[in-house]
Coordinates of C-alpha atoms in Angstrom, one line a residue:
M165 CA -99.2 -6.8 -12.9
L166 CA -102.9 -6.9 -11.3
S167 CA -101.8 -6.6 -7.9
L168 CA -99.4 -3.8 -8.7
L169 CA -102.4 -2.0 -10.3
L170 CA -104.6 -2.6 -7.3
R171 CA -101.9 -1.7 -5.2
W172 CA -101.2 1.9 -6.8
H173 CA -105.0 2.4 -7.3
R174 CA -105.5 2.3 -3.2
R175 CA -102.3 4.6 -2.8
L176 CA -103.3 7.1 -5.5
A177 CA -107.2 7.1 -4.1
L178 CA -105.9 7.7 -0.5
V179 CA -103.6 10.7 -1.9
V180 CA -106.6 12.3 -3.6
A181 CA -109.4 11.3 -0.9
L182 CA -109.3 14.5 0.8
P183 CA -108.7 16.8 -2.3
V184 CA -111.8 15.2 -3.6
L185 CA -113.9 15.4 -0.8
L186 CA -113.5 19.3 -0.7
W187 CA -114.1 19.5 -4.2
V188 CA -117.3 17.5 -4.0
I189 CA -118.7 19.2 -0.8
S190 CA -117.9 22.7 -2.0
G191 CA -119.2 22.0 -5.4
L192 CA -122.7 21.5 -3.6
T193 CA -122.8 25.0 -2.7
H194 CA -122.9 26.0 -6.5
P195 CA -126.5 24.9 -7.0
L196 CA -127.5 26.2 -3.8
M197 CA -126.3 29.8 -4.6
A198 CA -128.0 29.6 -7.9
H199 CA -131.6 28.5 -6.8
V200 CA -131.8 28.3 -2.8
W201 CA -129.5 31.1 -1.4
T202 CA -130.5 33.6 -4.1
P203 CA -131.0 37.2 -3.0
E204 CA -134.6 38.5 -3.2
L205 CA -134.5 41.4 -6.0
R206 CA -137.4 43.3 -7.8
W207 CA -135.4 44.1 -10.9
Q208 CA -132.0 42.4 -12.4
H209 CA -132.0 45.2 -14.7
L210 CA -132.4 49.0 -14.4
A211 CA -134.8 50.7 -17.0
L212 CA -133.0 54.0 -17.3
P213 CA -135.1 57.3 -18.0
A214 CA -134.9 59.3 -21.0
L215 CA -132.5 62.3 -21.1
P216 CA -134.1 65.7 -20.8
Q217 CA -133.8 68.5 -23.6
A218 CA -131.2 70.7 -24.3
D219 CA -133.1 73.6 -22.6
E220 CA -134.0 72.1 -19.4
V221 CA -130.2 71.7 -17.9
I222 CA -127.2 73.4 -18.0
P223 CA -124.8 72.5 -20.9
P224 CA -122.0 70.1 -20.2
Q225 CA -119.2 72.2 -21.7
R226 CA -120.3 75.4 -19.5
L227 CA -120.5 73.1 -16.3
L228 CA -117.1 71.6 -16.8
Q229 CA -115.5 75.2 -17.5
R230 CA -117.4 76.7 -14.3
H231 CA -115.7 74.2 -12.1
G232 CA -112.1 74.2 -13.8
Y233 CA -112.0 71.3 -15.8
E234 CA -109.4 71.1 -18.7
A235 CA -109.8 67.6 -20.0
V236 CA -112.4 64.6 -18.8
D237 CA -112.4 61.3 -19.6
Q238 CA -116.2 60.8 -19.4
I239 CA -119.4 62.7 -18.7
N240 CA -122.6 61.3 -18.4
L241 CA -126.3 62.6 -17.4
V242 CA -127.7 60.5 -14.6
Y243 CA -131.0 60.9 -12.4
V244 CA -130.4 60.3 -8.8
S245 CA -133.8 60.2 -7.0
G246 CA -135.5 61.7 -10.0
R247 CA -133.1 64.8 -10.2
P248 CA -130.8 65.2 -13.2
Q249 CA -127.2 65.2 -12.3
W250 CA -123.9 65.7 -14.4
Q251 CA -121.7 62.5 -13.7
V252 CA -118.0 63.7 -14.3
A253 CA -115.1 60.9 -14.5
V254 CA -111.5 61.5 -14.4
Y255 CA -109.3 58.7 -14.8
G256 CA -106.0 58.8 -12.8
P257 CA -102.5 56.8 -13.8
R258 CA -102.9 53.0 -14.6
L259 CA -102.2 51.1 -11.5
Q260 CA -99.6 48.3 -11.5
A261 CA -101.6 44.9 -10.7
E262 CA -100.2 42.7 -8.0
R263 CA -98.3 39.7 -9.2
Y264 CA -100.5 36.4 -10.0
R265 CA -103.5 38.6 -9.5
E266 CA -106.2 38.2 -12.1
A267 CA -106.5 41.1 -14.6
R268 CA -108.9 44.0 -13.5
P269 CA -110.4 46.8 -15.4
P270 CA -109.0 50.3 -14.8
A271 CA -110.6 51.4 -11.6
N272 CA -108.5 54.4 -10.7
V273 CA -111.2 57.1 -11.3
A274 CA -112.6 60.0 -9.5
L275 CA -116.1 60.7 -9.7
S276 CA -117.5 64.0 -9.3
Y277 CA -121.7 64.7 -9.3
Y278 CA -123.3 68.1 -10.0
D279 CA -126.8 69.3 -10.1
A280 CA -127.7 69.5 -13.7
V281 CA -130.1 72.5 -13.4
S282 CA -128.1 74.8 -10.8
G283 CA -124.6 73.0 -11.7
I284 CA -123.8 73.3 -7.8
P285 CA -121.4 70.3 -7.0
V286 CA -123.4 67.3 -4.9
V287 CA -121.8 66.2 -1.9
G288 CA -121.4 62.3 -1.8
G289 CA -123.0 62.2 -5.2
E290 CA -121.3 59.0 -5.8
R291 CA -122.6 57.4 -2.7
L292 CA -126.1 58.7 -3.3
H293 CA -126.1 57.5 -6.7
A294 CA -125.2 53.8 -5.9
M295 CA -127.8 53.8 -2.9
A296 CA -130.5 55.2 -5.4
L297 CA -129.7 52.6 -8.1
A298 CA -129.7 49.8 -5.5
R299 CA -132.8 50.6 -3.9
I300 CA -134.7 50.8 -7.3
L301 CA -133.4 47.1 -8.1
L302 CA -134.2 46.0 -4.4
G303 CA -137.9 47.6 -5.0
D304 CA -137.7 48.9 -1.4
P305 CA -137.1 52.7 -1.5
Q306 CA -137.8 53.0 2.4
V307 CA -135.2 50.3 3.6
A308 CA -132.4 51.8 5.6
V309 CA -128.9 51.6 4.2
T310 CA -126.3 50.3 6.8
D311 CA -123.1 50.7 4.7
V312 CA -121.5 51.9 1.4
T313 CA -118.0 50.9 0.2
R314 CA -116.6 51.4 -3.0
L315 CA -114.5 48.4 -4.2
D316 CA -111.6 49.1 -6.7
D317 CA -110.7 45.4 -6.9
F318 CA -112.0 42.0 -6.4
D319 CA -112.3 40.1 -3.2
L320 CA -113.7 36.9 -1.8
Q321 CA -117.1 38.2 -1.7
Y322 CA -117.0 40.2 -4.9
R323 CA -115.1 37.6 -7.4
F324 CA -113.4 38.0 -10.7
V325 CA -116.3 36.4 -12.4
N326 CA -118.2 39.6 -11.9
R327 CA -115.5 41.5 -14.5
L328 CA -117.1 45.1 -13.7
L329 CA -114.9 47.7 -11.5
P330 CA -115.1 50.1 -9.8
V331 CA -118.5 49.4 -8.0
H332 CA -120.0 50.2 -4.8
R333 CA -121.4 47.6 -2.3
V334 CA -124.4 48.9 -1.0
S335 CA -125.6 46.8 2.5
F336 CA -129.0 47.1 3.7
D337 CA -130.7 46.8 7.4
R338 CA -132.4 43.5 6.4
D339 CA -132.5 40.1 8.2
D340 CA -131.0 38.2 5.3
G341 CA -128.1 40.6 5.3
I342 CA -128.6 41.6 1.4
Q343 CA -125.9 43.5 -0.5
L344 CA -126.0 45.0 -3.6
Y345 CA -122.9 45.7 -6.0
I346 CA -123.4 48.7 -8.2
D347 CA -121.5 50.0 -11.4
V348 CA -122.6 53.6 -11.1
I349 CA -120.6 54.5 -14.4
G350 CA -122.5 52.0 -16.6
Q351 CA -125.7 52.2 -14.2
R352 CA -126.0 48.6 -13.7
L353 CA -126.1 45.5 -11.3
A354 CA -122.8 44.1 -11.0
A355 CA -123.8 41.2 -8.5
A356 CA -126.0 40.5 -5.1
D357 CA -125.4 38.3 -2.2
N358 CA -126.9 37.7 1.4
H359 CA -125.7 35.8 4.2
W360 CA -126.0 32.7 2.9
R361 CA -124.6 33.2 -0.3
R362 CA -121.7 34.9 1.1
A363 CA -121.0 31.8 3.0
G364 CA -121.3 29.7 -0.2
L365 CA -118.7 32.1 -2.0
W366 CA -116.2 31.7 0.7
T367 CA -116.8 28.2 0.9
F368 CA -116.5 27.4 -2.8
A369 CA -113.5 30.1 -3.1
Q370 CA -111.5 28.1 -0.2
F371 CA -112.3 24.4 -0.8
H372 CA -113.0 24.4 -4.6
N373 CA -110.7 26.8 -6.0
W374 CA -108.0 26.6 -3.4
H375 CA -107.8 30.2 -2.8
F376 CA -106.1 29.5 0.6
L377 CA -103.0 28.6 -1.7
G378 CA -102.5 31.9 -3.3
E379 CA -103.8 34.1 -6.0
R380 CA -105.6 32.8 -9.2
H381 CA -102.6 32.5 -11.2
H382 CA -99.9 31.6 -8.5
P383 CA -97.9 28.6 -9.7
L384 CA -98.4 27.2 -6.3
R385 CA -102.0 27.1 -6.6
T386 CA -102.2 25.9 -9.9
G387 CA -99.5 23.4 -9.9
A388 CA -101.2 21.8 -6.6
I389 CA -104.5 21.7 -8.3
T390 CA -103.0 20.5 -11.8
V391 CA -101.2 17.6 -9.9
M392 CA -104.3 16.2 -7.7
I393 CA -106.7 16.7 -10.6
S394 CA -104.4 14.4 -12.8
L395 CA -104.3 12.0 -9.9
T396 CA -107.9 11.9 -9.8
F397 CA -108.1 11.3 -13.4
V398 CA -105.6 8.3 -13.0
V399 CA -107.4 6.9 -10.3
G400 CA -110.9 6.9 -12.0
L401 CA -109.2 5.4 -14.9
G402 CA -107.5 3.0 -13.2
G403 CA -110.6 2.0 -11.4
L404 CA -112.3 1.4 -14.7
V405 CA -109.1 -0.8 -15.8
L406 CA -109.4 -3.0 -12.6
Y407 CA -112.8 -3.5 -12.9
A408 CA -112.5 -4.7 -16.9
V409 CA -109.5 -7.0 -15.7
Q410 CA -111.3 -8.4 -12.7
W411 CA -114.8 -8.8 -14.2
R412 CA -114.4 -12.4 -15.2
K413 CA -112.6 -13.5 -12.2
R414 CA -115.4 -11.8 -10.1
R415 CA -118.3 -12.7 -12.0
G416 CA -121.0 -14.5 -9.8
R417 CA -118.8 -13.7 -6.5
Q418 CA -120.0 -11.1 -3.9
G419 CA -116.7 -10.0 -3.2
R420 CA -115.1 -9.4 0.3
D421 CA -117.6 -7.1 2.2
G422 CA -120.5 -4.6 1.3
A423 CA -117.9 -1.6 1.3
H424 CA -116.0 -3.4 -1.3
R425 CA -118.8 -4.3 -3.2
W426 CA -120.7 -1.1 -3.4
H427 CA -117.4 0.9 -4.2
R428 CA -116.9 -1.2 -7.2
R429 CA -120.8 -0.9 -8.6
L430 CA -120.9 2.7 -7.9
G431 CA -117.6 3.4 -8.8
L432 CA -118.3 1.6 -12.3
V433 CA -121.3 3.8 -12.9
M434 CA -119.8 7.2 -11.6
A435 CA -116.2 6.7 -13.2
L436 CA -117.2 8.5 -16.6
A437 CA -118.7 11.4 -14.4
M438 CA -115.7 11.5 -12.7
L439 CA -113.5 11.5 -15.2
G440 CA -115.7 14.2 -16.8
F441 CA -115.2 16.6 -13.8
A442 CA -111.7 16.0 -13.7
S443 CA -110.9 16.3 -17.4
S444 CA -112.8 19.6 -17.5
G445 CA -111.5 20.9 -14.4
L446 CA -107.8 20.3 -15.3
H447 CA -108.6 22.2 -18.9
V448 CA -110.0 25.2 -16.9
V449 CA -106.9 25.3 -14.5
L450 CA -104.3 24.5 -17.4
G451 CA -106.0 27.9 -18.8
Q452 CA -105.0 29.8 -15.8
F453 CA -101.4 29.4 -16.3
Q454 CA -101.8 32.4 -18.9
A455 CA -103.7 35.5 -17.4
E456 CA -106.7 37.3 -18.9
D457 CA -104.6 40.7 -19.4
H458 CA -107.4 42.0 -21.9
L459 CA -109.4 43.0 -19.1
A460 CA -106.9 45.8 -17.7
W461 CA -107.2 47.6 -21.0
R462 CA -109.3 50.7 -21.3
A463 CA -109.1 53.2 -24.2
D464 CA -108.0 56.7 -23.9
T465 CA -111.3 58.8 -23.9
R466 CA -109.6 61.9 -22.3
I467 CA -110.8 64.9 -24.2
P468 CA -110.0 69.0 -23.6
V469 CA -113.4 70.4 -22.5
S470 CA -112.8 73.4 -25.2
A471 CA -113.6 70.5 -27.9
L472 CA -116.9 69.9 -26.7
T473 CA -118.4 72.6 -28.0
W474 CA -121.7 70.9 -29.1
N475 CA -124.4 70.5 -26.5
P476 CA -125.4 66.5 -26.9
L477 CA -128.7 67.1 -25.4
A478 CA -129.7 69.1 -28.6
S479 CA -129.5 65.6 -30.5
V480 CA -131.3 63.6 -27.8
T481 CA -134.2 61.5 -28.8
A482 CA -137.2 60.0 -26.6
Q483 CA -134.9 56.7 -26.6
T484 CA -131.8 58.3 -25.4
I485 CA -130.7 57.1 -22.1
G486 CA -127.1 58.1 -21.6
L487 CA -124.1 59.9 -23.0
S488 CA -120.3 59.5 -23.2
H489 CA -117.9 60.7 -25.6
A490 CA -114.9 59.2 -27.5
W491 CA -112.0 59.8 -30.3
L492 CA -113.1 58.6 -33.7
D493 CA -110.7 59.2 -36.6
G494 CA -109.1 62.0 -34.6
E495 CA -112.1 63.9 -34.0
P496 CA -114.3 64.0 -30.7
V497 CA -117.7 62.6 -30.9
W498 CA -120.5 62.2 -28.8
Q499 CA -122.0 58.7 -28.1
L500 CA -125.7 58.6 -27.3
R501 CA -126.8 55.4 -25.8
E502 CA -130.3 54.5 -26.9
N503 CA -133.0 51.7 -26.5
V504 CA -133.6 49.8 -29.3
E505 CA -135.4 46.7 -30.1
G506 CA -133.9 43.7 -28.4
G507 CA -131.6 45.9 -26.1
E508 CA -129.2 49.0 -26.6
A509 CA -127.5 50.9 -29.5
I510 CA -124.9 53.7 -29.7
R511 CA -125.6 56.6 -31.9
Y512 CA -122.7 59.1 -32.9
V513 CA -122.9 63.1 -33.4
H514 CA -119.7 65.2 -34.0
A515 CA -118.7 67.1 -30.8
Q516 CA -118.0 70.3 -32.4
T517 CA -120.6 70.7 -35.2
G518 CA -123.4 68.5 -34.2
N519 CA -123.6 66.5 -37.3
A520 CA -124.8 63.3 -37.3
L521 CA -122.1 60.4 -38.2
S522 CA -123.3 57.4 -40.2
D523 CA -124.8 54.1 -38.7
D524 CA -121.7 52.5 -39.3
A525 CA -119.4 54.8 -36.5
D526 CA -120.1 52.4 -33.8
R527 CA -118.6 49.8 -35.7
D528 CA -115.8 52.3 -37.0
Y529 CA -115.0 53.0 -33.4
A530 CA -114.7 49.5 -32.5
L531 CA -112.5 48.5 -35.1
A532 CA -110.2 51.4 -33.9
L533 CA -110.4 50.2 -30.4
Y534 CA -109.4 46.8 -31.5
Q535 CA -106.2 48.1 -33.2
D536 CA -105.1 50.2 -30.3
W537 CA -105.8 47.4 -28.1
A538 CA -103.6 44.9 -30.0
R539 CA -101.0 47.4 -30.5
H540 CA -100.7 48.3 -26.9
S541 CA -100.6 44.4 -26.0
G542 CA -97.9 43.6 -28.4
R543 CA -100.2 41.5 -30.7
P544 CA -100.3 41.4 -34.5
V545 CA -103.2 43.5 -35.6
Q546 CA -105.5 40.7 -37.6
P547 CA -107.6 41.1 -40.4
V548 CA -111.3 41.6 -39.2
T549 CA -113.6 39.5 -41.4
F550 CA -117.0 40.5 -39.9
T551 CA -118.7 42.8 -37.2
R552 CA -121.8 42.7 -35.6
A553 CA -123.5 44.8 -33.2
L554 CA -124.9 42.8 -29.9
P555 CA -127.5 44.8 -28.1
D556 CA -128.3 41.9 -25.6
F557 CA -126.4 38.8 -24.7
A558 CA -126.1 35.9 -27.3
M559 CA -124.9 32.3 -27.7
D560 CA -121.3 33.3 -28.0
Y561 CA -121.4 36.2 -25.7
V562 CA -123.3 35.2 -22.5
S563 CA -124.3 37.3 -19.4
V564 CA -121.3 36.2 -17.5
Y565 CA -119.4 39.0 -19.5
K566 CA -121.6 41.7 -17.8
R567 CA -121.1 44.5 -20.3
L568 CA -123.7 45.8 -23.2
P569 CA -124.3 46.6 -25.8
V570 CA -120.9 45.6 -27.3
Q571 CA -119.6 45.2 -31.0
R572 CA -118.5 41.7 -31.9
L573 CA -115.6 41.6 -34.3
G574 CA -114.5 38.2 -35.8
L575 CA -110.5 37.8 -36.6
A576 CA -109.3 36.1 -39.5
Q577 CA -106.2 34.2 -37.7
A578 CA -105.3 32.9 -34.2
P579 CA -104.4 33.4 -31.6
L580 CA -107.6 35.2 -31.2
S581 CA -111.0 34.4 -32.8
T582 CA -113.3 37.1 -31.9
F583 CA -113.0 40.1 -30.0
F584 CA -115.9 41.9 -27.9
V585 CA -115.5 45.5 -26.9
E586 CA -118.0 48.0 -25.0
T587 CA -117.7 51.1 -27.2
H588 CA -119.5 53.7 -24.7
T589 CA -116.8 52.9 -22.1
G590 CA -113.9 51.7 -23.9
H591 CA -113.5 48.6 -22.1
V592 CA -112.6 45.4 -23.7
A593 CA -115.4 42.7 -22.8
H594 CA -114.0 39.5 -24.1
A595 CA -111.5 38.0 -26.1
A596 CA -112.2 34.7 -27.4
T597 CA -109.6 32.3 -28.7
P598 CA -110.4 28.7 -30.3
E599 CA -108.3 27.0 -27.2
G600 CA -110.7 29.2 -24.7
R601 CA -113.9 28.3 -26.8
L602 CA -112.9 24.6 -26.6
R603 CA -112.4 24.6 -22.9
S604 CA -115.4 26.4 -22.3
R605 CA -117.7 23.9 -24.3
H606 CA -115.8 21.1 -22.4
F607 CA -116.5 22.7 -19.1
M608 CA -119.9 23.5 -19.8
N609 CA -120.8 20.0 -20.9
L610 CA -119.0 17.8 -18.7
H611 CA -118.5 20.0 -15.4
K612 CA -122.0 21.9 -15.7
Y613 CA -123.8 19.5 -17.9
H614 CA -125.5 21.9 -20.2
F615 CA -125.7 19.0 -22.8
L616 CA -129.1 18.1 -20.6
G617 CA -130.6 21.1 -22.0
N618 CA -131.0 19.4 -25.6
L619 CA -133.2 17.1 -23.7
G620 CA -135.3 19.6 -22.5
L621 CA -134.1 20.0 -18.8
G622 CA -133.8 23.8 -17.5
P623 CA -131.2 25.0 -15.1
A624 CA -132.6 24.1 -12.0
A625 CA -133.3 20.3 -13.2
R626 CA -129.8 20.3 -14.5
D627 CA -128.4 21.1 -11.3
L628 CA -130.3 18.8 -9.6
V629 CA -128.6 16.3 -11.6
I630 CA -125.3 17.2 -11.0
S631 CA -126.1 17.4 -7.5
M632 CA -127.3 13.7 -7.4
V633 CA -124.0 12.5 -9.4
V634 CA -121.8 14.7 -7.0
V635 CA -123.2 12.9 -4.1
L636 CA -122.9 9.5 -5.4
I637 CA -119.3 10.2 -6.1
L638 CA -119.0 11.5 -2.6
I639 CA -120.3 8.1 -1.7
V640 CA -118.0 6.1 -4.0
V641 CA -115.0 7.8 -2.1
L642 CA -116.2 7.4 1.2
L643 CA -116.9 3.6 0.6
G644 CA -113.4 3.2 -0.9
T645 CA -112.0 4.6 2.4
V646 CA -114.0 2.4 4.7
A647 CA -113.0 -0.5 2.4
W648 CA -109.4 0.3 2.9
L649 CA -109.6 0.8 6.4
R650 CA -111.1 -2.5 7.0
L651 CA -108.2 -4.0 4.7
S652 CA -105.6 -2.2 6.8
G653 CA -107.2 -3.3 10.0
R654 CA -107.1 -6.9 9.2
R655 CA -103.2 -6.7 7.8

């Protein structure tokens, strides 16, 4: 029995040796990207200026009628290089996602810009807006821009984890090759990279996530990773069993040679860490068999221009930094995005009368969006147990989800437990399930070692510990391979 267990431990270890080496080496790029290969930015968030008064710019309805618009999906007043401009968005038909691709936010949108004082169209306004925002974030208004490219889909550099679409990739003439990804509709930074970070992203995508096998939800990719991680878990567990069975037999003996001896010693120490990495990684991969389709939905915000009779600038305050519009209870409303203590919030006024709506209007709109999304997705509409406005990120809504401010809706029954929606754009920000929350905690604690935060370790120290553990696992794999080669040579 012991010889059979030992034989199969060696065989399976040889099968997973290369995948584990790829995972380990590529995994080391993650802390490097987080702490060493980081782009140098002056700001991570934009401080948007307050909107002007109604008598300072042309009213939105007059502008839209002048240029022949019958209906629009979004209109906002933005500043480009200190000059106010009306940004008009009209979404086209929903694009069919390619098979096995990750869900993506609707990005089929035409953006037009008009000078807010004269009403004259701004040629290349979308590009100029992205460049202006990128220069502010970079903190260098004089640096030359080498390229501006609009992205309507994710790629190997701008990954699914960034969530926002469409974005503009702004490349600068600098030695570090820095590029910023700008969401001009939300006026925010989506991502940033440089030469080193792009190399790390490519390495991580190919050798950690195995992108070379297909798209994120491709059965070949998910199936191959599932099999290899499962075998890795079996190898690690088998090594622990072998050590336990042979402990009494080998007590007081040195073993065959140094490679065997140190493989057993380090393997004993690293086995639990390896099982933690394998189990949490497997948990995540199993979740990829189900696509996150909620990100592909956006509320219908198209409103006839004739319904936007009230000039929203007549309702702005010193804290108002953005505009949008929506349907609420069958009535057109203006949404005024405002700075508040701790983040941002949304205030509502009627788009025809200018009457201020109640403080609960944003919550009511979020409830309506949830019901629309559930019906569109073919899901049952669950009772909502509580709502909460989130002006900033929180414990259960972290910065990886990108969108702010959002409304948090607690749901009474499975399969969903919490629903997050960004009301001023109509996008679903996150849809949490009990299984997803468990998967996230499993991954964060046994793959990212967030439990070390309870011991007072910050992100840099935590990633250093992970890197040391990963290097030791790499040594265990190499020692085991050397021991097998020596044994095979003697045979």
